[in-house]
Amino acid sequence: MILYIASFFATLFFSALFATGGMGSSVVLIPILGFLGVDFNLAKAVGLFINTTTTSTASFLNWRRQLLDFSTITPFLIASVCCAPIGTYCASIWNVEYIKLAFVIFLFFSSAKIFFKGRTPHEETVKCKWAIFSLGLGVGFLAGLLGIGGGALIVPVLFAMGFSPMQIAINASFMIPFSTLSAFLSYAGFITIDWTLIGVTTIASMLGGFVGNRIMHAKLKNTDIKNVLCLVLCLVGFKMLYDILAV
């Protein structure tokens, strides 16, 4: 019972925080669940499902507000879904530690660039479908390879393309759940799922997604959202760096 209560409040807090930036929180929740005694593979499956429900909740609210840019999202979805299985296969034959280290460096560099940039880099957003499609390929591949939702890659790339922090949070929240749901289903095929834990964390993540989305739209300006995005990228980077050093 203590495990479920602790998992609920941890999931609620981090889901709300990450949803404020349009991202899933599994990369932080997985080690927390492991610390609470949850098997690592089960923790990854729960984390992926939490990512799916959190970002799906935010996406539904954004869809209700008619804020989603489907011309940007659709090429990404097609590419990421097609490329995720390739990343999963490569994870079984590659040593991914060097890839993780390069990704950590990329995260810290991107966070610093976003934080110290007063405005988005372009006066107008560059909406190149081929660039979005390429982003989808990269995110899908990394989702399969590293077991991440891809928000940490989506955020700096969309920022570099000229999207405002609000646009990034809105679009990223819709891009993530497709790859994370696919990864969850693959885990569910070979491990025993604790459905009580799934249920508890799902309720918490949906509440967190709702709270984070409301805070983003009602309380935060673009500058505030930019700071949240930087914080989330740094959290992801420190967590991945810890994993590398702990090996």
Short mmCIF file of N, CA and C in Angstrom, two decimals, residues 65-230:
data_model
loop_
_atom_site.label_atom_id
_atom_site.label_comp_id
_atom_site.label_asym_id
_atom_site.label_seq_id
_atom_site.Cartn_x
_atom_site.Cartn_y
_atom_site.Cartn_z
N ARG A 65 -9.26 23.05 -27.40
CA ARG A 65 -9.04 24.49 -27.60
C ARG A 65 -8.67 24.82 -29.04
N GLN A 66 -8.61 23.80 -29.90
CA GLN A 66 -8.26 23.95 -31.33
C GLN A 66 -6.89 24.61 -31.50
N LEU A 67 -5.92 24.12 -30.71
CA LEU A 67 -4.58 24.70 -30.75
C LEU A 67 -3.57 23.84 -31.49
N LEU A 68 -3.95 22.61 -31.86
CA LEU A 68 -2.99 21.69 -32.49
C LEU A 68 -2.76 22.06 -33.95
N ASP A 69 -1.51 21.97 -34.37
CA ASP A 69 -1.11 22.26 -35.75
C ASP A 69 -0.87 20.93 -36.46
N PHE A 70 -1.91 20.38 -37.07
CA PHE A 70 -1.80 19.04 -37.66
C PHE A 70 -0.90 19.01 -38.88
N SER A 71 -0.71 20.13 -39.55
CA SER A 71 0.21 20.15 -40.69
C SER A 71 1.65 19.93 -40.22
N THR A 72 1.95 20.31 -38.99
CA THR A 72 3.27 20.07 -38.41
C THR A 72 3.36 18.67 -37.82
N ILE A 73 2.29 18.22 -37.19
CA ILE A 73 2.31 16.98 -36.43
C ILE A 73 2.29 15.74 -37.30
N THR A 74 1.48 15.74 -38.37
CA THR A 74 1.26 14.52 -39.16
C THR A 74 2.53 13.91 -39.74
N PRO A 75 3.42 14.68 -40.41
CA PRO A 75 4.66 14.05 -40.92
C PRO A 75 5.50 13.45 -39.81
N PHE A 76 5.51 14.08 -38.65
CA PHE A 76 6.27 13.56 -37.52
C PHE A 76 5.72 12.21 -37.07
N LEU A 77 4.41 12.11 -36.95
CA LEU A 77 3.81 10.87 -36.47
C LEU A 77 4.11 9.70 -37.40
N ILE A 78 3.99 9.93 -38.69
CA ILE A 78 4.25 8.86 -39.65
C ILE A 78 5.69 8.37 -39.53
N ALA A 79 6.63 9.31 -39.47
CA ALA A 79 8.05 8.96 -39.42
C ALA A 79 8.42 8.27 -38.10
N SER A 80 7.93 8.78 -36.98
CA SER A 80 8.32 8.22 -35.69
C SER A 80 7.79 6.80 -35.49
N VAL A 81 6.56 6.56 -35.93
CA VAL A 81 5.98 5.22 -35.80
C VAL A 81 6.73 4.22 -36.67
N CYS A 82 7.15 4.64 -37.85
CA CYS A 82 7.87 3.74 -38.76
C CYS A 82 9.29 3.43 -38.27
N CYS A 83 9.92 4.39 -37.59
CA CYS A 83 11.34 4.25 -37.25
C CYS A 83 11.57 3.66 -35.86
N ALA A 84 10.58 3.69 -35.00
CA ALA A 84 10.75 3.16 -33.64
C ALA A 84 11.19 1.70 -33.61
N PRO A 85 10.62 0.81 -34.43
CA PRO A 85 11.08 -0.60 -34.40
C PRO A 85 12.55 -0.75 -34.78
N ILE A 86 13.06 0.11 -35.64
CA ILE A 86 14.48 0.04 -36.01
C ILE A 86 15.35 0.35 -34.80
N GLY A 87 14.97 1.37 -34.04
CA GLY A 87 15.71 1.70 -32.83
C GLY A 87 15.66 0.58 -31.81
N THR A 88 14.51 -0.08 -31.69
CA THR A 88 14.38 -1.20 -30.76
C THR A 88 15.31 -2.33 -31.15
N TYR A 89 15.39 -2.62 -32.43
CA TYR A 89 16.29 -3.67 -32.90
C TYR A 89 17.75 -3.30 -32.64
N CYS A 90 18.14 -2.06 -32.92
CA CYS A 90 19.52 -1.63 -32.71
C CYS A 90 19.90 -1.67 -31.23
N ALA A 91 18.93 -1.45 -30.35
CA ALA A 91 19.21 -1.50 -28.92
C ALA A 91 19.67 -2.88 -28.48
N SER A 92 19.26 -3.90 -29.22
CA SER A 92 19.62 -5.27 -28.86
C SER A 92 21.01 -5.66 -29.34
N ILE A 93 21.62 -4.87 -30.23
CA ILE A 93 22.93 -5.25 -30.79
C ILE A 93 23.99 -4.18 -30.60
N TRP A 94 23.62 -2.96 -30.18
CA TRP A 94 24.57 -1.87 -30.01
C TRP A 94 24.89 -1.64 -28.54
N ASN A 95 26.06 -1.07 -28.28
CA ASN A 95 26.38 -0.51 -26.97
C ASN A 95 25.92 0.95 -27.00
N VAL A 96 24.87 1.25 -26.26
CA VAL A 96 24.23 2.56 -26.38
C VAL A 96 24.79 3.59 -25.41
N GLU A 97 25.79 3.22 -24.60
CA GLU A 97 26.30 4.16 -23.60
C GLU A 97 26.91 5.40 -24.24
N TYR A 98 27.64 5.22 -25.35
CA TYR A 98 28.23 6.38 -26.03
C TYR A 98 27.15 7.26 -26.65
N ILE A 99 26.09 6.64 -27.14
CA ILE A 99 24.97 7.41 -27.69
C ILE A 99 24.29 8.21 -26.58
N LYS A 100 24.13 7.59 -25.42
CA LYS A 100 23.54 8.29 -24.28
C LYS A 100 24.38 9.50 -23.87
N LEU A 101 25.71 9.31 -23.84
CA LEU A 101 26.59 10.40 -23.44
C LEU A 101 26.50 11.56 -24.42
N ALA A 102 26.49 11.25 -25.71
CA ALA A 102 26.35 12.30 -26.73
C ALA A 102 25.01 13.01 -26.59
N PHE A 103 23.97 12.26 -26.25
CA PHE A 103 22.65 12.83 -26.09
C PHE A 103 22.60 13.75 -24.86
N VAL A 104 23.30 13.36 -23.78
CA VAL A 104 23.36 14.19 -22.58
C VAL A 104 24.02 15.53 -22.90
N ILE A 105 25.14 15.49 -23.63
CA ILE A 105 25.82 16.72 -24.03
C ILE A 105 24.89 17.60 -24.86
N PHE A 106 24.14 16.98 -25.76
CA PHE A 106 23.17 17.70 -26.59
C PHE A 106 22.10 18.36 -25.73
N LEU A 107 21.63 17.65 -24.69
CA LEU A 107 20.58 18.19 -23.83
C LEU A 107 21.05 19.43 -23.07
N PHE A 108 22.25 19.35 -22.49
CA PHE A 108 22.76 20.50 -21.73
C PHE A 108 23.04 21.69 -22.66
N PHE A 109 23.58 21.41 -23.83
CA PHE A 109 23.83 22.47 -24.80
C PHE A 109 22.52 23.14 -25.22
N SER A 110 21.51 22.32 -25.51
CA SER A 110 20.21 22.85 -25.95
C SER A 110 19.54 23.65 -24.84
N SER A 111 19.62 23.15 -23.60
CA SER A 111 19.02 23.86 -22.48
C SER A 111 19.65 25.23 -22.30
N ALA A 112 20.99 25.29 -22.37
CA ALA A 112 21.68 26.57 -22.23
C ALA A 112 21.32 27.52 -23.36
N LYS A 113 21.25 26.99 -24.58
CA LYS A 113 20.93 27.83 -25.73
C LYS A 113 19.53 28.41 -25.62
N ILE A 114 18.58 27.59 -25.19
CA ILE A 114 17.20 28.06 -25.03
C ILE A 114 17.11 29.10 -23.91
N PHE A 115 17.80 28.82 -22.79
CA PHE A 115 17.70 29.69 -21.62
C PHE A 115 18.28 31.07 -21.89
N PHE A 116 19.42 31.12 -22.57
CA PHE A 116 20.10 32.40 -22.79
C PHE A 116 19.61 33.12 -24.04
N LYS A 117 18.74 32.48 -24.80
CA LYS A 117 18.19 33.12 -25.99
C LYS A 117 16.94 33.88 -25.58
N GLY A 118 16.95 35.18 -25.72
CA GLY A 118 15.83 35.99 -25.26
C GLY A 118 14.58 35.77 -26.08
N ARG A 119 14.77 35.50 -27.39
CA ARG A 119 13.63 35.31 -28.27
C ARG A 119 13.88 34.05 -29.07
N THR A 120 12.82 33.56 -29.72
CA THR A 120 13.02 32.43 -30.61
C THR A 120 13.88 32.87 -31.77
N PRO A 121 14.65 31.96 -32.40
CA PRO A 121 15.68 32.38 -33.35
C PRO A 121 15.18 32.93 -34.67
N HIS A 122 13.91 32.78 -34.98
CA HIS A 122 13.40 33.26 -36.26
C HIS A 122 12.21 34.18 -36.03
N GLU A 123 12.09 35.18 -36.84
CA GLU A 123 10.91 36.03 -36.76
C GLU A 123 9.66 35.25 -37.14
N GLU A 124 9.80 34.32 -38.09
CA GLU A 124 8.69 33.49 -38.51
C GLU A 124 9.07 32.04 -38.34
N THR A 125 8.09 31.22 -38.00
CA THR A 125 8.34 29.80 -37.81
C THR A 125 8.63 29.13 -39.14
N VAL A 126 9.67 28.32 -39.17
CA VAL A 126 10.02 27.58 -40.38
C VAL A 126 9.31 26.23 -40.33
N LYS A 127 8.27 26.06 -41.14
CA LYS A 127 7.49 24.82 -41.14
C LYS A 127 7.82 24.00 -42.38
N CYS A 128 8.97 23.37 -42.35
CA CYS A 128 9.39 22.50 -43.44
C CYS A 128 8.95 21.07 -43.12
N LYS A 129 8.08 20.51 -43.96
CA LYS A 129 7.56 19.17 -43.68
C LYS A 129 8.66 18.12 -43.68
N TRP A 130 9.66 18.31 -44.54
CA TRP A 130 10.75 17.34 -44.58
C TRP A 130 11.59 17.43 -43.30
N ALA A 131 11.74 18.63 -42.75
CA ALA A 131 12.47 18.77 -41.49
C ALA A 131 11.70 18.11 -40.35
N ILE A 132 10.39 18.30 -40.33
CA ILE A 132 9.55 17.66 -39.31
C ILE A 132 9.58 16.14 -39.48
N PHE A 133 9.55 15.68 -40.72
CA PHE A 133 9.61 14.24 -41.00
C PHE A 133 10.94 13.67 -40.51
N SER A 134 12.04 14.38 -40.76
CA SER A 134 13.36 13.94 -40.30
C SER A 134 13.42 13.91 -38.78
N LEU A 135 12.79 14.91 -38.14
CA LEU A 135 12.72 14.92 -36.68
C LEU A 135 11.98 13.68 -36.18
N GLY A 136 10.90 13.33 -36.86
CA GLY A 136 10.15 12.14 -36.49
C GLY A 136 10.98 10.87 -36.60
N LEU A 137 11.80 10.78 -37.65
CA LEU A 137 12.68 9.62 -37.81
C LEU A 137 13.64 9.53 -36.63
N GLY A 138 14.25 10.68 -36.27
CA GLY A 138 15.21 10.68 -35.18
C GLY A 138 14.57 10.35 -33.84
N VAL A 139 13.41 10.93 -33.57
CA VAL A 139 12.73 10.69 -32.30
C VAL A 139 12.25 9.24 -32.20
N GLY A 140 11.69 8.72 -33.30
CA GLY A 140 11.25 7.34 -33.30
C GLY A 140 12.41 6.38 -33.04
N PHE A 141 13.54 6.65 -33.69
CA PHE A 141 14.71 5.80 -33.52
C PHE A 141 15.21 5.84 -32.08
N LEU A 142 15.33 7.06 -31.51
CA LEU A 142 15.82 7.18 -30.14
C LEU A 142 14.83 6.62 -29.12
N ALA A 143 13.54 6.72 -29.41
CA ALA A 143 12.54 6.14 -28.51
C ALA A 143 12.73 4.63 -28.42
N GLY A 144 12.97 4.00 -29.56
CA GLY A 144 13.21 2.56 -29.54
C GLY A 144 14.56 2.20 -28.96
N LEU A 145 15.58 3.03 -29.25
CA LEU A 145 16.94 2.73 -28.82
C LEU A 145 17.14 2.95 -27.32
N LEU A 146 16.64 4.08 -26.80
CA LEU A 146 16.91 4.46 -25.41
C LEU A 146 15.70 4.32 -24.50
N GLY A 147 14.52 4.06 -25.06
CA GLY A 147 13.33 3.94 -24.23
C GLY A 147 12.82 5.25 -23.70
N ILE A 148 13.01 6.34 -24.45
CA ILE A 148 12.54 7.66 -24.03
C ILE A 148 11.40 8.12 -24.93
N GLY A 149 10.62 9.07 -24.44
CA GLY A 149 9.49 9.53 -25.22
C GLY A 149 9.87 10.41 -26.39
N GLY A 150 11.00 11.08 -26.30
CA GLY A 150 11.47 11.91 -27.40
C GLY A 150 11.28 13.39 -27.21
N GLY A 151 10.61 13.79 -26.13
CA GLY A 151 10.38 15.21 -25.91
C GLY A 151 11.66 16.02 -25.77
N ALA A 152 12.69 15.39 -25.18
CA ALA A 152 13.96 16.09 -24.99
C ALA A 152 14.64 16.39 -26.31
N LEU A 153 14.31 15.67 -27.36
CA LEU A 153 14.83 15.96 -28.70
C LEU A 153 13.90 16.90 -29.45
N ILE A 154 12.60 16.73 -29.27
CA ILE A 154 11.61 17.54 -29.96
C ILE A 154 11.74 19.02 -29.58
N VAL A 155 11.89 19.27 -28.27
CA VAL A 155 11.88 20.65 -27.76
C VAL A 155 12.97 21.51 -28.39
N PRO A 156 14.27 21.13 -28.32
CA PRO A 156 15.29 22.02 -28.90
C PRO A 156 15.21 22.15 -30.41
N VAL A 157 14.77 21.09 -31.11
CA VAL A 157 14.67 21.17 -32.57
C VAL A 157 13.55 22.14 -32.97
N LEU A 158 12.40 22.04 -32.33
CA LEU A 158 11.30 22.97 -32.65
C LEU A 158 11.68 24.39 -32.28
N PHE A 159 12.43 24.55 -31.20
CA PHE A 159 12.89 25.89 -30.82
C PHE A 159 13.80 26.47 -31.90
N ALA A 160 14.71 25.62 -32.41
CA ALA A 160 15.62 26.08 -33.46
C ALA A 160 14.87 26.43 -34.75
N MET A 161 13.70 25.80 -34.96
CA MET A 161 12.90 26.08 -36.15
C MET A 161 12.05 27.34 -35.99
N GLY A 162 12.06 27.93 -34.79
CA GLY A 162 11.36 29.19 -34.61
C GLY A 162 10.02 29.10 -33.92
N PHE A 163 9.65 27.92 -33.42
CA PHE A 163 8.40 27.79 -32.69
C PHE A 163 8.52 28.50 -31.34
N SER A 164 7.45 29.14 -30.90
CA SER A 164 7.45 29.77 -29.58
C SER A 164 7.38 28.69 -28.52
N PRO A 165 7.80 28.99 -27.27
CA PRO A 165 7.69 27.99 -26.20
C PRO A 165 6.29 27.42 -26.04
N MET A 166 5.26 28.26 -26.20
CA MET A 166 3.89 27.76 -26.10
C MET A 166 3.58 26.78 -27.23
N GLN A 167 3.98 27.10 -28.46
CA GLN A 167 3.76 26.20 -29.59
C GLN A 167 4.51 24.89 -29.40
N ILE A 168 5.71 24.97 -28.85
CA ILE A 168 6.51 23.76 -28.62
C ILE A 168 5.80 22.84 -27.63
N ALA A 169 5.34 23.41 -26.52
CA ALA A 169 4.67 22.61 -25.50
C ALA A 169 3.41 21.95 -26.05
N ILE A 170 2.65 22.70 -26.84
CA ILE A 170 1.40 22.18 -27.40
C ILE A 170 1.66 21.06 -28.39
N ASN A 171 2.59 21.27 -29.32
CA ASN A 171 2.86 20.27 -30.36
C ASN A 171 3.58 19.04 -29.80
N ALA A 172 4.53 19.26 -28.88
CA ALA A 172 5.28 18.13 -28.32
C ALA A 172 4.37 17.19 -27.57
N SER A 173 3.37 17.73 -26.86
CA SER A 173 2.48 16.89 -26.07
C SER A 173 1.68 15.93 -26.95
N PHE A 174 1.47 16.31 -28.23
CA PHE A 174 0.73 15.43 -29.14
C PHE A 174 1.67 14.46 -29.86
N MET A 175 2.93 14.82 -30.00
CA MET A 175 3.88 13.97 -30.73
C MET A 175 4.34 12.76 -29.91
N ILE A 176 4.43 12.92 -28.60
CA ILE A 176 5.07 11.92 -27.76
C ILE A 176 4.27 10.62 -27.57
N PRO A 177 2.95 10.66 -27.28
CA PRO A 177 2.28 9.42 -26.84
C PRO A 177 2.26 8.28 -27.83
N PHE A 178 2.42 8.56 -29.11
CA PHE A 178 2.38 7.47 -30.09
C PHE A 178 3.57 6.53 -29.94
N SER A 179 4.77 7.10 -29.80
CA SER A 179 5.96 6.26 -29.65
C SER A 179 5.98 5.58 -28.28
N THR A 180 5.53 6.28 -27.23
CA THR A 180 5.57 5.69 -25.90
C THR A 180 4.55 4.56 -25.75
N LEU A 181 3.38 4.69 -26.36
CA LEU A 181 2.39 3.62 -26.29
C LEU A 181 2.88 2.37 -27.01
N SER A 182 3.52 2.57 -28.16
CA SER A 182 4.06 1.43 -28.90
C SER A 182 5.12 0.71 -28.07
N ALA A 183 5.99 1.47 -27.40
CA ALA A 183 7.04 0.87 -26.58
C ALA A 183 6.43 0.14 -25.38
N PHE A 184 5.40 0.72 -24.77
CA PHE A 184 4.75 0.06 -23.64
C PHE A 184 4.17 -1.29 -24.04
N LEU A 185 3.51 -1.33 -25.18
CA LEU A 185 2.90 -2.59 -25.63
C LEU A 185 3.96 -3.66 -25.87
N SER A 186 5.15 -3.25 -26.33
CA SER A 186 6.21 -4.23 -26.54
C SER A 186 6.71 -4.79 -25.21
N TYR A 187 6.79 -3.92 -24.18
CA TYR A 187 7.18 -4.41 -22.85
C TYR A 187 6.11 -5.32 -22.26
N ALA A 188 4.85 -4.94 -22.44
CA ALA A 188 3.74 -5.73 -21.88
C ALA A 188 3.70 -7.14 -22.45
N GLY A 189 4.36 -7.33 -23.60
CA GLY A 189 4.36 -8.65 -24.22
C GLY A 189 5.28 -9.65 -23.56
N PHE A 190 6.26 -9.17 -22.74
CA PHE A 190 7.19 -10.14 -22.16
C PHE A 190 7.43 -9.97 -20.65
N ILE A 191 6.73 -9.05 -19.98
CA ILE A 191 6.84 -8.96 -18.52
C ILE A 191 5.45 -9.01 -17.91
N THR A 192 5.41 -9.29 -16.60
CA THR A 192 4.14 -9.30 -15.87
C THR A 192 3.84 -7.88 -15.40
N ILE A 193 2.71 -7.37 -15.80
CA ILE A 193 2.32 -5.99 -15.48
C ILE A 193 1.56 -5.97 -14.16
N ASP A 194 1.96 -5.07 -13.28
CA ASP A 194 1.22 -4.81 -12.04
C ASP A 194 0.13 -3.81 -12.38
N TRP A 195 -1.07 -4.30 -12.65
CA TRP A 195 -2.13 -3.43 -13.14
C TRP A 195 -2.64 -2.47 -12.07
N THR A 196 -2.47 -2.85 -10.79
CA THR A 196 -2.83 -1.91 -9.72
C THR A 196 -1.91 -0.69 -9.75
N LEU A 197 -0.61 -0.96 -9.91
CA LEU A 197 0.35 0.14 -10.02
C LEU A 197 0.08 0.97 -11.27
N ILE A 198 -0.23 0.29 -12.37
CA ILE A 198 -0.58 1.01 -13.60
C ILE A 198 -1.80 1.90 -13.37
N GLY A 199 -2.81 1.35 -12.69
CA GLY A 199 -4.03 2.12 -12.45
C GLY A 199 -3.77 3.34 -11.58
N VAL A 200 -3.02 3.15 -10.49
CA VAL A 200 -2.73 4.25 -9.57
C VAL A 200 -1.94 5.36 -10.27
N THR A 201 -0.90 4.97 -10.98
CA THR A 201 -0.05 5.97 -11.63
C THR A 201 -0.76 6.61 -12.83
N THR A 202 -1.64 5.86 -13.48
CA THR A 202 -2.39 6.43 -14.60
C THR A 202 -3.32 7.54 -14.12
N ILE A 203 -4.04 7.28 -13.02
CA ILE A 203 -4.91 8.32 -12.46
C ILE A 203 -4.10 9.55 -12.08
N ALA A 204 -2.95 9.31 -11.43
CA ALA A 204 -2.10 10.43 -11.01
C ALA A 204 -1.55 11.19 -12.21
N SER A 205 -1.15 10.46 -13.26
CA SER A 205 -0.57 11.12 -14.43
C SER A 205 -1.61 11.91 -15.20
N MET A 206 -2.85 11.41 -15.25
CA MET A 206 -3.91 12.15 -15.93
C MET A 206 -4.25 13.43 -15.16
N LEU A 207 -4.29 13.32 -13.83
CA LEU A 207 -4.51 14.52 -13.02
C LEU A 207 -3.36 15.50 -13.19
N GLY A 208 -2.13 14.96 -13.19
CA GLY A 208 -0.96 15.81 -13.37
C GLY A 208 -0.95 16.48 -14.73
N GLY A 209 -1.31 15.71 -15.78
CA GLY A 209 -1.38 16.29 -17.11
C GLY A 209 -2.41 17.40 -17.20
N PHE A 210 -3.55 17.21 -16.54
CA PHE A 210 -4.60 18.23 -16.54
C PHE A 210 -4.12 19.48 -15.81
N VAL A 211 -3.53 19.29 -14.61
CA VAL A 211 -3.05 20.43 -13.82
C VAL A 211 -1.95 21.18 -14.56
N GLY A 212 -0.97 20.43 -15.11
CA GLY A 212 0.14 21.07 -15.82
C GLY A 212 -0.33 21.84 -17.03
N ASN A 213 -1.30 21.29 -17.76
CA ASN A 213 -1.82 21.97 -18.94
C ASN A 213 -2.57 23.24 -18.56
N ARG A 214 -3.35 23.17 -17.49
CA ARG A 214 -4.08 24.35 -17.04
C ARG A 214 -3.13 25.44 -16.57
N ILE A 215 -2.08 25.05 -15.85
CA ILE A 215 -1.09 26.02 -15.39
C ILE A 215 -0.41 26.69 -16.59
N MET A 216 -0.07 25.87 -17.60
CA MET A 216 0.61 26.40 -18.78
C MET A 216 -0.21 27.48 -19.47
N HIS A 217 -1.52 27.24 -19.63
CA HIS A 217 -2.37 28.17 -20.37
C HIS A 217 -2.85 29.34 -19.51
N ALA A 218 -3.06 29.09 -18.21
CA ALA A 218 -3.69 30.12 -17.38
C ALA A 218 -2.68 30.97 -16.62
N LYS A 219 -1.52 30.42 -16.30
CA LYS A 219 -0.61 31.11 -15.39
C LYS A 219 0.72 31.52 -16.02
N LEU A 220 1.15 30.83 -17.08
CA LEU A 220 2.51 31.03 -17.56
C LEU A 220 2.57 31.82 -18.86
N LYS A 221 3.59 32.66 -18.96
CA LYS A 221 3.90 33.35 -20.20
C LYS A 221 4.95 32.55 -20.96
N ASN A 222 5.24 32.96 -22.19
CA ASN A 222 6.24 32.26 -22.98
C ASN A 222 7.59 32.16 -22.27
N THR A 223 7.97 33.23 -21.57
CA THR A 223 9.25 33.22 -20.84
C THR A 223 9.24 32.18 -19.73
N ASP A 224 8.11 32.07 -19.02
CA ASP A 224 8.00 31.07 -17.96
C ASP A 224 8.07 29.66 -18.52
N ILE A 225 7.37 29.43 -19.63
CA ILE A 225 7.39 28.10 -20.24
C ILE A 225 8.80 27.76 -20.72
N LYS A 226 9.49 28.77 -21.26
CA LYS A 226 10.88 28.54 -21.70
C LYS A 226 11.74 28.08 -20.53
N ASN A 227 11.56 28.68 -19.36
CA ASN A 227 12.32 28.29 -18.18
C ASN A 227 11.98 26.87 -17.73
N VAL A 228 10.69 26.51 -17.83
CA VAL A 228 10.28 25.15 -17.48
C VAL A 228 10.91 24.15 -18.44
N LEU A 229 10.92 24.47 -19.73
CA LEU A 229 11.53 23.58 -20.71
C LEU A 229 13.01 23.36 -20.40
N CYS A 230 13.71 24.42 -20.04
CA CYS A 230 15.14 24.30 -19.69
C CYS A 230 15.32 23.42 -18.47
#
